[in-house]
Amino acid sequence: MVDWSHSHFNVDKVILMGHSRGGFLSSHFSAKNPEKVLASVNFAGVWSAFCEGKNGGFSHDALKDSATRFKNMYWAYFENDSYFGHDRFGDPGYQWLSATANAAGIQFKVYPQLDLKDGHLTPTWRPDVWANDVFNWMEGVK
């Protein structure tokens, strides 16, 4: 898709945005292919929160690597997201994600859950929560 976008729209670099595993992959792909990506937006991104303990912390390691290698990223996470509880990813208050992003100079923000039963639904069903911040950030990306 990225290569197709380059040729179809005649652009040098793209901006990737993804939610959940798509957010994780946007961060991961950007770090592995910085020559193809201008910026990346990760909405509540994690590879497999349910298996983080079983897979040896793969999501933690890959997100830390991505933050170290690619700086034009915006990480948006959401209150009361069940994927990040103690029994899954293990970062319910986002201390680890926040510290990782801040140490690397990555934009990081936690948004309210609002009226949805799980904060993991917020990026998809309530873009009004994050859109102004993310699009304003994108305008400053070079």
mmCIF file of N, CA and C in Angstrom:
data_model
loop_
_atom_site.group_PDB
_atom_site.id
_atom_site.type_symbol
_atom_site.label_atom_id
_atom_site.label_comp_id
_atom_site.label_asym_id
_atom_site.label_seq_id
_atom_site.Cartn_x
_atom_site.Cartn_y
_atom_site.Cartn_z
ATOM 1 N N MET A 1 0.815 -1.178 0.000
ATOM 2 C CA MET A 1 0.000 0.000 0.000
ATOM 3 C C MET A 1 0.870 1.256 0.000
ATOM 4 N N VAL A 2 1.930 1.248 0.763
ATOM 5 C CA VAL A 2 2.804 2.417 0.817
ATOM 6 C C VAL A 2 3.466 2.643 -0.545
ATOM 7 N N ASP A 3 4.003 1.590 -1.143
ATOM 8 C CA ASP A 3 4.629 1.743 -2.458
ATOM 9 C C ASP A 3 3.607 2.182 -3.503
ATOM 10 N N TRP A 4 2.405 1.631 -3.441
ATOM 11 C CA TRP A 4 1.345 2.033 -4.369
ATOM 12 C C TRP A 4 1.021 3.517 -4.188
ATOM 13 N N SER A 5 0.926 3.974 -2.948
ATOM 14 C CA SER A 5 0.636 5.383 -2.679
ATOM 15 C C SER A 5 1.727 6.288 -3.231
ATOM 16 N N HIS A 6 2.971 5.862 -3.072
ATOM 17 C CA HIS A 6 4.081 6.659 -3.619
ATOM 18 C C HIS A 6 3.920 6.855 -5.113
ATOM 19 N N SER A 7 3.662 5.782 -5.828
ATOM 20 C CA SER A 7 3.580 5.881 -7.290
ATOM 21 C C SER A 7 2.248 6.477 -7.754
ATOM 22 N N HIS A 8 1.160 6.098 -7.131
ATOM 23 C CA HIS A 8 -0.157 6.558 -7.565
ATOM 24 C C HIS A 8 -0.360 8.056 -7.316
ATOM 25 N N PHE A 9 0.110 8.545 -6.187
ATOM 26 C CA PHE A 9 -0.074 9.951 -5.837
ATOM 27 C C PHE A 9 1.178 10.788 -6.080
ATOM 28 N N ASN A 10 2.235 10.146 -6.571
ATOM 29 C CA ASN A 10 3.490 10.832 -6.884
ATOM 30 C C ASN A 10 4.021 11.616 -5.674
ATOM 31 N N VAL A 11 4.120 10.929 -4.546
ATOM 32 C CA VAL A 11 4.657 11.531 -3.328
ATOM 33 C C VAL A 11 5.914 10.773 -2.905
ATOM 34 N N ASP A 12 6.792 11.478 -2.236
ATOM 35 C CA ASP A 12 8.015 10.836 -1.757
ATOM 36 C C ASP A 12 7.787 10.020 -0.488
ATOM 37 N N LYS A 13 6.932 10.563 0.401
ATOM 38 C CA LYS A 13 6.680 9.901 1.683
ATOM 39 C C LYS A 13 5.201 9.994 2.027
ATOM 40 N N VAL A 14 4.740 9.056 2.849
ATOM 41 C CA VAL A 14 3.343 9.020 3.276
ATOM 42 C C VAL A 14 3.238 9.226 4.785
ATOM 43 N N ILE A 15 2.035 9.525 5.233
ATOM 44 C CA ILE A 15 1.721 9.563 6.660
ATOM 45 C C ILE A 15 0.862 8.341 6.943
ATOM 46 N N LEU A 16 1.306 7.517 7.862
ATOM 47 C CA LEU A 16 0.566 6.309 8.234
ATOM 48 C C LEU A 16 -0.234 6.563 9.507
ATOM 49 N N MET A 17 -1.463 6.062 9.530
ATOM 50 C CA MET A 17 -2.296 6.121 10.726
ATOM 51 C C MET A 17 -2.919 4.748 10.914
ATOM 52 N N GLY A 18 -2.943 4.279 12.146
ATOM 53 C CA GLY A 18 -3.557 2.999 12.402
ATOM 54 C C GLY A 18 -4.064 2.899 13.827
ATOM 55 N N HIS A 19 -5.052 2.033 14.014
ATOM 56 C CA HIS A 19 -5.644 1.811 15.327
ATOM 57 C C HIS A 19 -5.405 0.364 15.763
ATOM 58 N N SER A 20 -5.081 0.178 17.020
ATOM 59 C CA SER A 20 -4.845 -1.125 17.621
ATOM 60 C C SER A 20 -3.636 -1.781 16.948
ATOM 61 N N ARG A 21 -3.788 -2.954 16.372
ATOM 62 C CA ARG A 21 -2.646 -3.587 15.711
ATOM 63 C C ARG A 21 -2.170 -2.723 14.536
ATOM 64 N N GLY A 22 -3.088 -2.023 13.886
ATOM 65 C CA GLY A 22 -2.712 -1.118 12.798
ATOM 66 C C GLY A 22 -1.860 0.045 13.282
ATOM 67 N N GLY A 23 -2.128 0.526 14.488
ATOM 68 C CA GLY A 23 -1.307 1.582 15.074
ATOM 69 C C GLY A 23 0.084 1.075 15.401
ATOM 70 N N PHE A 24 0.125 -0.117 15.972
ATOM 71 C CA PHE A 24 1.412 -0.757 16.247
ATOM 72 C C PHE A 24 2.207 -0.913 14.956
ATOM 73 N N LEU A 25 1.543 -1.412 13.908
ATOM 74 C CA LEU A 25 2.233 -1.632 12.627
ATOM 75 C C LEU A 25 2.665 -0.333 11.971
ATOM 76 N N SER A 26 1.899 0.734 12.134
ATOM 77 C CA SER A 26 2.317 2.017 11.562
ATOM 78 C C SER A 26 3.619 2.483 12.218
ATOM 79 N N SER A 27 3.734 2.311 13.529
ATOM 80 C CA SER A 27 4.974 2.672 14.229
ATOM 81 C C SER A 27 6.127 1.769 13.798
ATOM 82 N N HIS A 28 5.860 0.483 13.761
ATOM 83 C CA HIS A 28 6.888 -0.496 13.412
ATOM 84 C C HIS A 28 7.374 -0.296 11.968
ATOM 85 N N PHE A 29 6.452 -0.146 11.026
ATOM 86 C CA PHE A 29 6.820 0.043 9.620
ATOM 87 C C PHE A 29 7.618 1.328 9.441
ATOM 88 N N SER A 30 7.214 2.387 10.118
ATOM 89 C CA SER A 30 7.917 3.668 10.003
ATOM 90 C C SER A 30 9.372 3.554 10.446
ATOM 91 N N ALA A 31 9.587 2.838 11.531
ATOM 92 C CA ALA A 31 10.955 2.670 12.032
ATOM 93 C C ALA A 31 11.800 1.821 11.096
ATOM 94 N N LYS A 32 11.179 0.856 10.449
ATOM 95 C CA LYS A 32 11.910 -0.029 9.533
ATOM 96 C C LYS A 32 12.094 0.576 8.142
ATOM 97 N N ASN A 33 11.255 1.562 7.783
ATOM 98 C CA ASN A 33 11.269 2.148 6.432
ATOM 99 C C ASN A 33 11.176 3.667 6.480
ATOM 100 N N PRO A 34 12.074 4.343 7.177
ATOM 101 C CA PRO A 34 11.954 5.803 7.331
ATOM 102 C C PRO A 34 12.052 6.578 6.011
ATOM 103 N N GLU A 35 12.643 5.975 5.014
ATOM 104 C CA GLU A 35 12.747 6.642 3.715
ATOM 105 C C GLU A 35 11.403 6.714 2.998
ATOM 106 N N LYS A 36 10.416 5.968 3.459
ATOM 107 C CA LYS A 36 9.091 5.928 2.824
ATOM 108 C C LYS A 36 8.011 6.665 3.607
ATOM 109 N N VAL A 37 8.305 7.032 4.859
ATOM 110 C CA VAL A 37 7.275 7.560 5.755
ATOM 111 C C VAL A 37 7.672 8.941 6.286
ATOM 112 N N LEU A 38 6.743 9.884 6.163
ATOM 113 C CA LEU A 38 6.948 11.217 6.712
ATOM 114 C C LEU A 38 6.597 11.232 8.198
ATOM 115 N N ALA A 39 5.483 10.594 8.550
ATOM 116 C CA ALA A 39 5.018 10.585 9.935
ATOM 117 C C ALA A 39 4.119 9.376 10.162
ATOM 118 N N SER A 40 3.918 9.076 11.438
ATOM 119 C CA SER A 40 3.105 7.916 11.810
ATOM 120 C C SER A 40 2.247 8.274 13.016
ATOM 121 N N VAL A 41 0.982 7.849 12.982
ATOM 122 C CA VAL A 41 0.065 8.058 14.101
ATOM 123 C C VAL A 41 -0.398 6.692 14.586
ATOM 124 N N ASN A 42 -0.171 6.446 15.852
ATOM 125 C CA ASN A 42 -0.483 5.171 16.488
ATOM 126 C C ASN A 42 -1.618 5.398 17.481
ATOM 127 N N PHE A 43 -2.811 4.903 17.156
ATOM 128 C CA PHE A 43 -3.958 4.981 18.059
ATOM 129 C C PHE A 43 -4.077 3.669 18.826
ATOM 130 N N ALA A 44 -3.751 3.713 20.115
ATOM 131 C CA ALA A 44 -3.907 2.553 21.005
ATOM 132 C C ALA A 44 -3.224 1.314 20.436
ATOM 133 N N GLY A 45 -2.030 1.492 19.924
ATOM 134 C CA GLY A 45 -1.333 0.417 19.238
ATOM 135 C C GLY A 45 -0.634 -0.579 20.133
ATOM 136 N N VAL A 46 -0.886 -1.844 19.813
ATOM 137 C CA VAL A 46 -0.235 -2.963 20.487
ATOM 138 C C VAL A 46 -0.364 -4.169 19.557
ATOM 139 N N TRP A 47 0.640 -5.047 19.575
ATOM 140 C CA TRP A 47 0.579 -6.214 18.693
ATOM 141 C C TRP A 47 -0.492 -7.190 19.159
ATOM 142 N N SER A 48 -0.355 -7.677 20.365
ATOM 143 C CA SER A 48 -1.341 -8.607 20.904
ATOM 144 C C SER A 48 -1.336 -8.485 22.416
ATOM 145 N N ALA A 49 -2.162 -7.589 22.912
ATOM 146 C CA ALA A 49 -2.199 -7.324 24.349
ATOM 147 C C ALA A 49 -2.537 -8.581 25.147
ATOM 148 N N PHE A 50 -3.339 -9.446 24.570
ATOM 149 C CA PHE A 50 -3.776 -10.650 25.290
ATOM 150 C C PHE A 50 -2.629 -11.647 25.475
ATOM 151 N N CYS A 51 -1.609 -11.561 24.636
ATOM 152 C CA CYS A 51 -0.513 -12.535 24.675
ATOM 153 C C CYS A 51 0.821 -11.912 25.082
ATOM 154 N N GLU A 52 0.823 -10.689 25.558
ATOM 155 C CA GLU A 52 2.080 -9.998 25.851
ATOM 156 C C GLU A 52 2.941 -10.780 26.836
ATOM 157 N N GLY A 53 2.331 -11.355 27.846
ATOM 158 C CA GLY A 53 3.101 -12.151 28.794
ATOM 159 C C GLY A 53 3.655 -13.419 28.183
ATOM 160 N N LYS A 54 2.922 -14.002 27.260
ATOM 161 C CA LYS A 54 3.350 -15.249 26.622
ATOM 162 C C LYS A 54 4.386 -15.033 25.525
ATOM 163 N N ASN A 55 4.368 -13.855 24.898
ATOM 164 C CA ASN A 55 5.289 -13.638 23.779
ATOM 165 C C ASN A 55 6.576 -12.929 24.194
ATOM 166 N N GLY A 56 6.836 -12.873 25.475
ATOM 167 C CA GLY A 56 8.091 -12.309 25.957
ATOM 168 C C GLY A 56 8.177 -10.799 25.877
ATOM 169 N N GLY A 57 7.040 -10.123 25.825
ATOM 170 C CA GLY A 57 7.049 -8.664 25.783
ATOM 171 C C GLY A 57 7.318 -8.094 24.412
ATOM 172 N N PHE A 58 6.923 -8.803 23.369
ATOM 173 C CA PHE A 58 7.195 -8.377 21.997
ATOM 174 C C PHE A 58 6.718 -6.949 21.718
ATOM 175 N N SER A 59 5.482 -6.619 22.125
ATOM 176 C CA SER A 59 4.959 -5.274 21.860
ATOM 177 C C SER A 59 5.793 -4.206 22.556
ATOM 178 N N HIS A 60 6.160 -4.461 23.802
ATOM 179 C CA HIS A 60 6.998 -3.503 24.526
ATOM 180 C C HIS A 60 8.312 -3.274 23.779
ATOM 181 N N ASP A 61 8.962 -4.357 23.401
ATOM 182 C CA ASP A 61 10.262 -4.247 22.724
ATOM 183 C C ASP A 61 10.143 -3.538 21.379
ATOM 184 N N ALA A 62 9.138 -3.899 20.608
ATOM 185 C CA ALA A 62 8.987 -3.315 19.273
ATOM 186 C C ALA A 62 8.598 -1.846 19.347
ATOM 187 N N LEU A 63 7.730 -1.469 20.279
ATOM 188 C CA LEU A 63 7.365 -0.061 20.412
ATOM 189 C C LEU A 63 8.554 0.772 20.877
ATOM 190 N N LYS A 64 9.334 0.232 21.797
ATOM 191 C CA LYS A 64 10.528 0.959 22.250
ATOM 192 C C LYS A 64 11.510 1.126 21.096
ATOM 193 N N ASP A 65 11.711 0.082 20.311
ATOM 194 C CA ASP A 65 12.595 0.161 19.150
ATOM 195 C C ASP A 65 12.079 1.190 18.143
ATOM 196 N N SER A 66 10.781 1.185 17.888
ATOM 197 C CA SER A 66 10.199 2.144 16.949
ATOM 198 C C SER A 66 10.422 3.576 17.416
ATOM 199 N N ALA A 67 10.195 3.822 18.705
ATOM 200 C CA ALA A 67 10.365 5.170 19.244
ATOM 201 C C ALA A 67 11.813 5.627 19.161
ATOM 202 N N THR A 68 12.720 4.704 19.309
ATOM 203 C CA THR A 68 14.154 5.036 19.246
ATOM 204 C C THR A 68 14.590 5.356 17.827
ATOM 205 N N ARG A 69 13.993 4.685 16.851
ATOM 206 C CA ARG A 69 14.469 4.777 15.468
ATOM 207 C C ARG A 69 13.722 5.771 14.591
ATOM 208 N N PHE A 70 12.482 6.148 14.952
ATOM 209 C CA PHE A 70 11.688 7.036 14.100
ATOM 210 C C PHE A 70 11.000 8.068 14.990
ATOM 211 N N LYS A 71 11.263 9.330 14.756
ATOM 212 C CA LYS A 71 10.815 10.371 15.686
ATOM 213 C C LYS A 71 9.507 11.063 15.308
ATOM 214 N N ASN A 72 9.106 11.063 14.066
ATOM 215 C CA ASN A 72 7.873 11.753 13.662
ATOM 216 C C ASN A 72 6.660 10.868 13.927
ATOM 217 N N MET A 73 6.422 10.610 15.216
ATOM 218 C CA MET A 73 5.294 9.768 15.593
ATOM 219 C C MET A 73 4.425 10.471 16.629
ATOM 220 N N TYR A 74 3.159 10.164 16.561
ATOM 221 C CA TYR A 74 2.173 10.620 17.541
ATOM 222 C C TYR A 74 1.515 9.369 18.101
ATOM 223 N N TRP A 75 1.644 9.181 19.397
ATOM 224 C CA TRP A 75 1.032 8.029 20.051
ATOM 225 C C TRP A 75 -0.166 8.521 20.861
ATOM 226 N N ALA A 76 -1.349 8.069 20.490
ATOM 227 C CA ALA A 76 -2.584 8.438 21.182
ATOM 228 C C ALA A 76 -3.171 7.196 21.849
ATOM 229 N N TYR A 77 -3.362 7.284 23.143
ATOM 230 C CA TYR A 77 -3.969 6.188 23.896
ATOM 231 C C TYR A 77 -5.180 6.732 24.632
ATOM 232 N N PHE A 78 -6.025 5.844 25.167
ATOM 233 C CA PHE A 78 -7.341 6.247 25.646
ATOM 234 C C PHE A 78 -7.643 5.643 27.008
ATOM 235 N N GLU A 79 -8.239 6.463 27.872
ATOM 236 C CA GLU A 79 -8.573 6.014 29.229
ATOM 237 C C GLU A 79 -9.409 4.739 29.192
ATOM 238 N N ASN A 80 -9.193 3.910 30.178
ATOM 239 C CA ASN A 80 -9.986 2.689 30.387
ATOM 240 C C ASN A 80 -10.011 1.770 29.169
ATOM 241 N N ASP A 81 -8.875 1.674 28.510
ATOM 242 C CA ASP A 81 -8.726 0.751 27.376
ATOM 243 C C ASP A 81 -8.380 -0.617 27.950
ATOM 244 N N SER A 82 -9.270 -1.572 27.780
ATOM 245 C CA SER A 82 -9.092 -2.889 28.391
ATOM 246 C C SER A 82 -7.842 -3.613 27.906
ATOM 247 N N TYR A 83 -7.328 -3.276 26.751
ATOM 248 C CA TYR A 83 -6.144 -3.948 26.221
ATOM 249 C C TYR A 83 -4.888 -3.665 27.042
ATOM 250 N N PHE A 84 -4.904 -2.595 27.832
ATOM 251 C CA PHE A 84 -3.693 -2.196 28.546
ATOM 252 C C PHE A 84 -3.754 -2.464 30.040
ATOM 253 N N GLY A 85 -4.732 -3.244 30.478
ATOM 254 C CA GLY A 85 -4.876 -3.593 31.882
ATOM 255 C C GLY A 85 -3.761 -4.498 32.371
ATOM 256 N N HIS A 86 -3.755 -4.721 33.683
ATOM 257 C CA HIS A 86 -2.724 -5.553 34.315
ATOM 258 C C HIS A 86 -2.659 -6.959 33.727
ATOM 259 N N ASP A 87 -3.816 -7.493 33.329
ATOM 260 C CA ASP A 87 -3.858 -8.871 32.851
ATOM 261 C C ASP A 87 -3.543 -8.992 31.357
ATOM 262 N N ARG A 88 -3.238 -7.898 30.707
ATOM 263 C CA ARG A 88 -2.946 -7.938 29.266
ATOM 264 C C ARG A 88 -1.599 -7.296 29.004
ATOM 265 N N PHE A 89 -1.558 -6.092 28.484
ATOM 266 C CA PHE A 89 -0.302 -5.415 28.171
ATOM 267 C C PHE A 89 0.453 -5.021 29.444
ATOM 268 N N GLY A 90 -0.288 -4.784 30.518
ATOM 269 C CA GLY A 90 0.332 -4.502 31.808
ATOM 270 C C GLY A 90 0.744 -3.054 32.009
ATOM 271 N N ASP A 91 0.042 -2.108 31.397
ATOM 272 C CA ASP A 91 0.365 -0.690 31.558
ATOM 273 C C ASP A 91 -0.936 0.122 31.644
ATOM 274 N N PRO A 92 -1.773 -0.161 32.661
ATOM 275 C CA PRO A 92 -3.101 0.464 32.710
ATOM 276 C C PRO A 92 -3.080 1.980 32.849
ATOM 277 N N GLY A 93 -2.067 2.540 33.439
ATOM 278 C CA GLY A 93 -1.968 3.996 33.576
ATOM 279 C C GLY A 93 -1.059 4.628 32.546
ATOM 280 N N TYR A 94 -0.577 3.818 31.623
ATOM 281 C CA TYR A 94 0.299 4.257 30.523
ATOM 282 C C TYR A 94 1.629 4.849 30.993
ATOM 283 N N GLN A 95 2.092 4.446 32.166
ATOM 284 C CA GLN A 95 3.375 4.961 32.634
ATOM 285 C C GLN A 95 4.508 4.524 31.719
ATOM 286 N N TRP A 96 4.528 3.250 31.339
ATOM 287 C CA TRP A 96 5.611 2.756 30.485
ATOM 288 C C TRP A 96 5.554 3.396 29.109
ATOM 289 N N LEU A 97 4.380 3.422 28.494
ATOM 290 C CA LEU A 97 4.251 4.025 27.162
ATOM 291 C C LEU A 97 4.616 5.506 27.184
ATOM 292 N N SER A 98 4.142 6.221 28.183
ATOM 293 C CA SER A 98 4.442 7.646 28.309
ATOM 294 C C SER A 98 5.940 7.880 28.480
ATOM 295 N N ALA A 99 6.568 7.116 29.356
ATOM 296 C CA ALA A 99 8.008 7.270 29.584
ATOM 297 C C ALA A 99 8.809 6.926 28.330
ATOM 298 N N THR A 100 8.390 5.875 27.621
ATOM 299 C CA THR A 100 9.085 5.472 26.390
ATOM 300 C C THR A 100 8.977 6.557 25.335
ATOM 301 N N ALA A 101 7.784 7.080 25.138
ATOM 302 C CA ALA A 101 7.574 8.142 24.148
ATOM 303 C C ALA A 101 8.325 9.408 24.535
ATOM 304 N N ASN A 102 8.215 9.815 25.785
ATOM 305 C CA ASN A 102 8.873 11.045 26.226
ATOM 306 C C ASN A 102 10.394 10.951 26.135
ATOM 307 N N ALA A 103 10.946 9.807 26.478
ATOM 308 C CA ALA A 103 12.406 9.624 26.394
ATOM 309 C C ALA A 103 12.900 9.734 24.953
ATOM 310 N N ALA A 104 12.048 9.365 24.001
ATOM 311 C CA ALA A 104 12.435 9.385 22.585
ATOM 312 C C ALA A 104 12.013 10.674 21.876
ATOM 313 N N GLY A 105 11.276 11.540 22.568
ATOM 314 C CA GLY A 105 10.806 12.771 21.940
ATOM 315 C C GLY A 105 9.587 12.566 21.047
ATOM 316 N N ILE A 106 8.826 11.511 21.325
ATOM 317 C CA ILE A 106 7.617 11.194 20.569
ATOM 318 C C ILE A 106 6.432 11.907 21.220
ATOM 319 N N GLN A 107 5.550 12.464 20.405
ATOM 320 C CA GLN A 107 4.327 13.075 20.929
ATOM 321 C C GLN A 107 3.441 11.981 21.530
ATOM 322 N N PHE A 108 2.997 12.168 22.756
ATOM 323 C CA PHE A 108 2.188 11.167 23.456
ATOM 324 C C PHE A 108 1.058 11.865 24.196
ATOM 325 N N LYS A 109 -0.152 11.312 24.080
ATOM 326 C CA LYS A 109 -1.271 11.885 24.814
ATOM 327 C C LYS A 109 -2.294 10.799 25.122
ATOM 328 N N VAL A 110 -2.866 10.894 26.313
ATOM 329 C CA VAL A 110 -3.958 10.016 26.708
ATOM 330 C C VAL A 110 -5.251 10.833 26.623
ATOM 331 N N TYR A 111 -6.228 10.280 25.916
ATOM 332 C CA TYR A 111 -7.501 10.945 25.688
ATOM 333 C C TYR A 111 -8.600 10.295 26.530
ATOM 334 N N PRO A 112 -9.682 11.038 26.795
ATOM 335 C CA PRO A 112 -10.776 10.467 27.587
ATOM 336 C C PRO A 112 -11.549 9.398 26.819
ATOM 337 N N GLN A 113 -12.111 8.494 27.559
ATOM 338 C CA GLN A 113 -12.921 7.403 27.017
ATOM 339 C C GLN A 113 -14.274 7.913 26.531
ATOM 340 N N LEU A 114 -14.804 8.903 27.198
ATOM 341 C CA LEU A 114 -16.128 9.482 26.955
ATOM 342 C C LEU A 114 -17.235 8.462 27.186
ATOM 343 N N ASP A 115 -18.173 8.361 26.273
ATOM 344 C CA ASP A 115 -19.391 7.592 26.505
ATOM 345 C C ASP A 115 -19.338 6.148 26.018
ATOM 346 N N LEU A 116 -18.165 5.650 25.682
ATOM 347 C CA LEU A 116 -18.046 4.285 25.176
ATOM 348 C C LEU A 116 -17.709 3.316 26.309
ATOM 349 N N LYS A 117 -18.108 2.059 26.160
ATOM 350 C CA LYS A 117 -17.904 1.093 27.248
ATOM 351 C C LYS A 117 -16.446 0.699 27.437
ATOM 352 N N ASP A 118 -15.621 0.880 26.419
ATOM 353 C CA ASP A 118 -14.199 0.537 26.484
ATOM 354 C C ASP A 118 -13.416 1.613 25.736
ATOM 355 N N GLY A 119 -12.386 2.137 26.353
ATOM 356 C CA GLY A 119 -11.583 3.170 25.717
ATOM 357 C C GLY A 119 -10.947 2.737 24.403
ATOM 358 N N HIS A 120 -10.826 1.427 24.185
ATOM 359 C CA HIS A 120 -10.232 0.957 22.930
ATOM 360 C C HIS A 120 -11.122 1.278 21.727
ATOM 361 N N LEU A 121 -12.386 1.550 21.961
ATOM 362 C CA LEU A 121 -13.317 1.906 20.885
ATOM 363 C C LEU A 121 -13.253 3.388 20.513
ATOM 364 N N THR A 122 -12.739 4.214 21.397
ATOM 365 C CA THR A 122 -12.788 5.664 21.223
ATOM 366 C C THR A 122 -12.138 6.165 19.941
ATOM 367 N N PRO A 123 -10.955 5.698 19.545
ATOM 368 C CA PRO A 123 -10.357 6.274 18.332
ATOM 369 C C PRO A 123 -11.211 6.087 17.083
ATOM 370 N N THR A 124 -11.916 4.987 17.006
ATOM 371 C CA THR A 124 -12.741 4.712 15.832
ATOM 372 C C THR A 124 -14.080 5.436 15.889
ATOM 373 N N TRP A 125 -14.736 5.383 17.041
ATOM 374 C CA TRP A 125 -16.101 5.886 17.127
ATOM 375 C C TRP A 125 -16.212 7.333 17.576
ATOM 376 N N ARG A 126 -15.123 7.900 18.092
ATOM 377 C CA ARG A 126 -15.169 9.288 18.553
ATOM 378 C C ARG A 126 -13.922 10.064 18.092
ATOM 379 N N PRO A 127 -13.740 10.207 16.774
ATOM 380 C CA PRO A 127 -12.572 10.954 16.293
ATOM 381 C C PRO A 127 -12.572 12.417 16.726
ATOM 382 N N ASP A 128 -13.733 12.922 17.126
ATOM 383 C CA ASP A 128 -13.787 14.295 17.618
ATOM 384 C C ASP A 128 -12.900 14.482 18.851
ATOM 385 N N VAL A 129 -12.576 13.404 19.535
ATOM 386 C CA VAL A 129 -11.739 13.468 20.732
ATOM 387 C C VAL A 129 -10.291 13.823 20.375
ATOM 388 N N TRP A 130 -9.780 13.261 19.292
ATOM 389 C CA TRP A 130 -8.359 13.386 18.960
ATOM 390 C C TRP A 130 -8.062 14.187 17.690
ATOM 391 N N ALA A 131 -9.015 14.390 16.822
ATOM 392 C CA ALA A 131 -8.753 14.927 15.483
ATOM 393 C C ALA A 131 -8.028 16.269 15.489
ATOM 394 N N ASN A 132 -8.464 17.225 16.279
ATOM 395 C CA ASN A 132 -7.806 18.540 16.276
ATOM 396 C C ASN A 132 -6.335 18.428 16.648
ATOM 397 N N ASP A 133 -6.040 17.693 17.698
ATOM 398 C CA ASP A 133 -4.648 17.545 18.130
ATOM 399 C C ASP A 133 -3.795 16.876 17.064
ATOM 400 N N VAL A 134 -4.275 15.780 16.528
ATOM 401 C CA VAL A 134 -3.484 15.009 15.569
ATOM 402 C C VAL A 134 -3.277 15.794 14.277
ATOM 403 N N PHE A 135 -4.330 16.402 13.746
ATOM 404 C CA PHE A 135 -4.169 17.128 12.491
ATOM 405 C C PHE A 135 -3.341 18.397 12.662
ATOM 406 N N ASN A 136 -3.440 19.042 13.817
ATOM 407 C CA ASN A 136 -2.558 20.185 14.087
ATOM 408 C C ASN A 136 -1.106 19.737 14.178
ATOM 409 N N TRP A 137 -0.870 18.608 14.816
ATOM 410 C CA TRP A 137 0.489 18.064 14.892
ATOM 411 C C TRP A 137 1.016 17.758 13.494
ATOM 412 N N MET A 138 0.177 17.160 12.651
ATOM 413 C CA MET A 138 0.593 16.817 11.286
ATOM 414 C C MET A 138 1.024 18.034 10.487
ATOM 415 N N GLU A 139 0.367 19.152 10.724
ATOM 416 C CA GLU A 139 0.730 20.371 9.987
ATOM 417 C C GLU A 139 2.149 20.809 10.294
ATOM 418 N N GLY A 140 2.657 20.463 11.461
ATOM 419 C CA GLY A 140 4.007 20.845 11.831
ATOM 420 C C GLY A 140 5.080 19.830 11.449
ATOM 421 N N VAL A 141 4.670 18.689 10.931
ATOM 422 C CA VAL A 141 5.613 17.629 10.577
ATOM 423 C C VAL A 141 6.324 17.991 9.282
ATOM 424 N N LYS A 142 7.624 17.810 9.306
ATOM 425 C CA LYS A 142 8.432 18.098 8.104
ATOM 426 C C LYS A 142 9.267 16.906 7.731
#
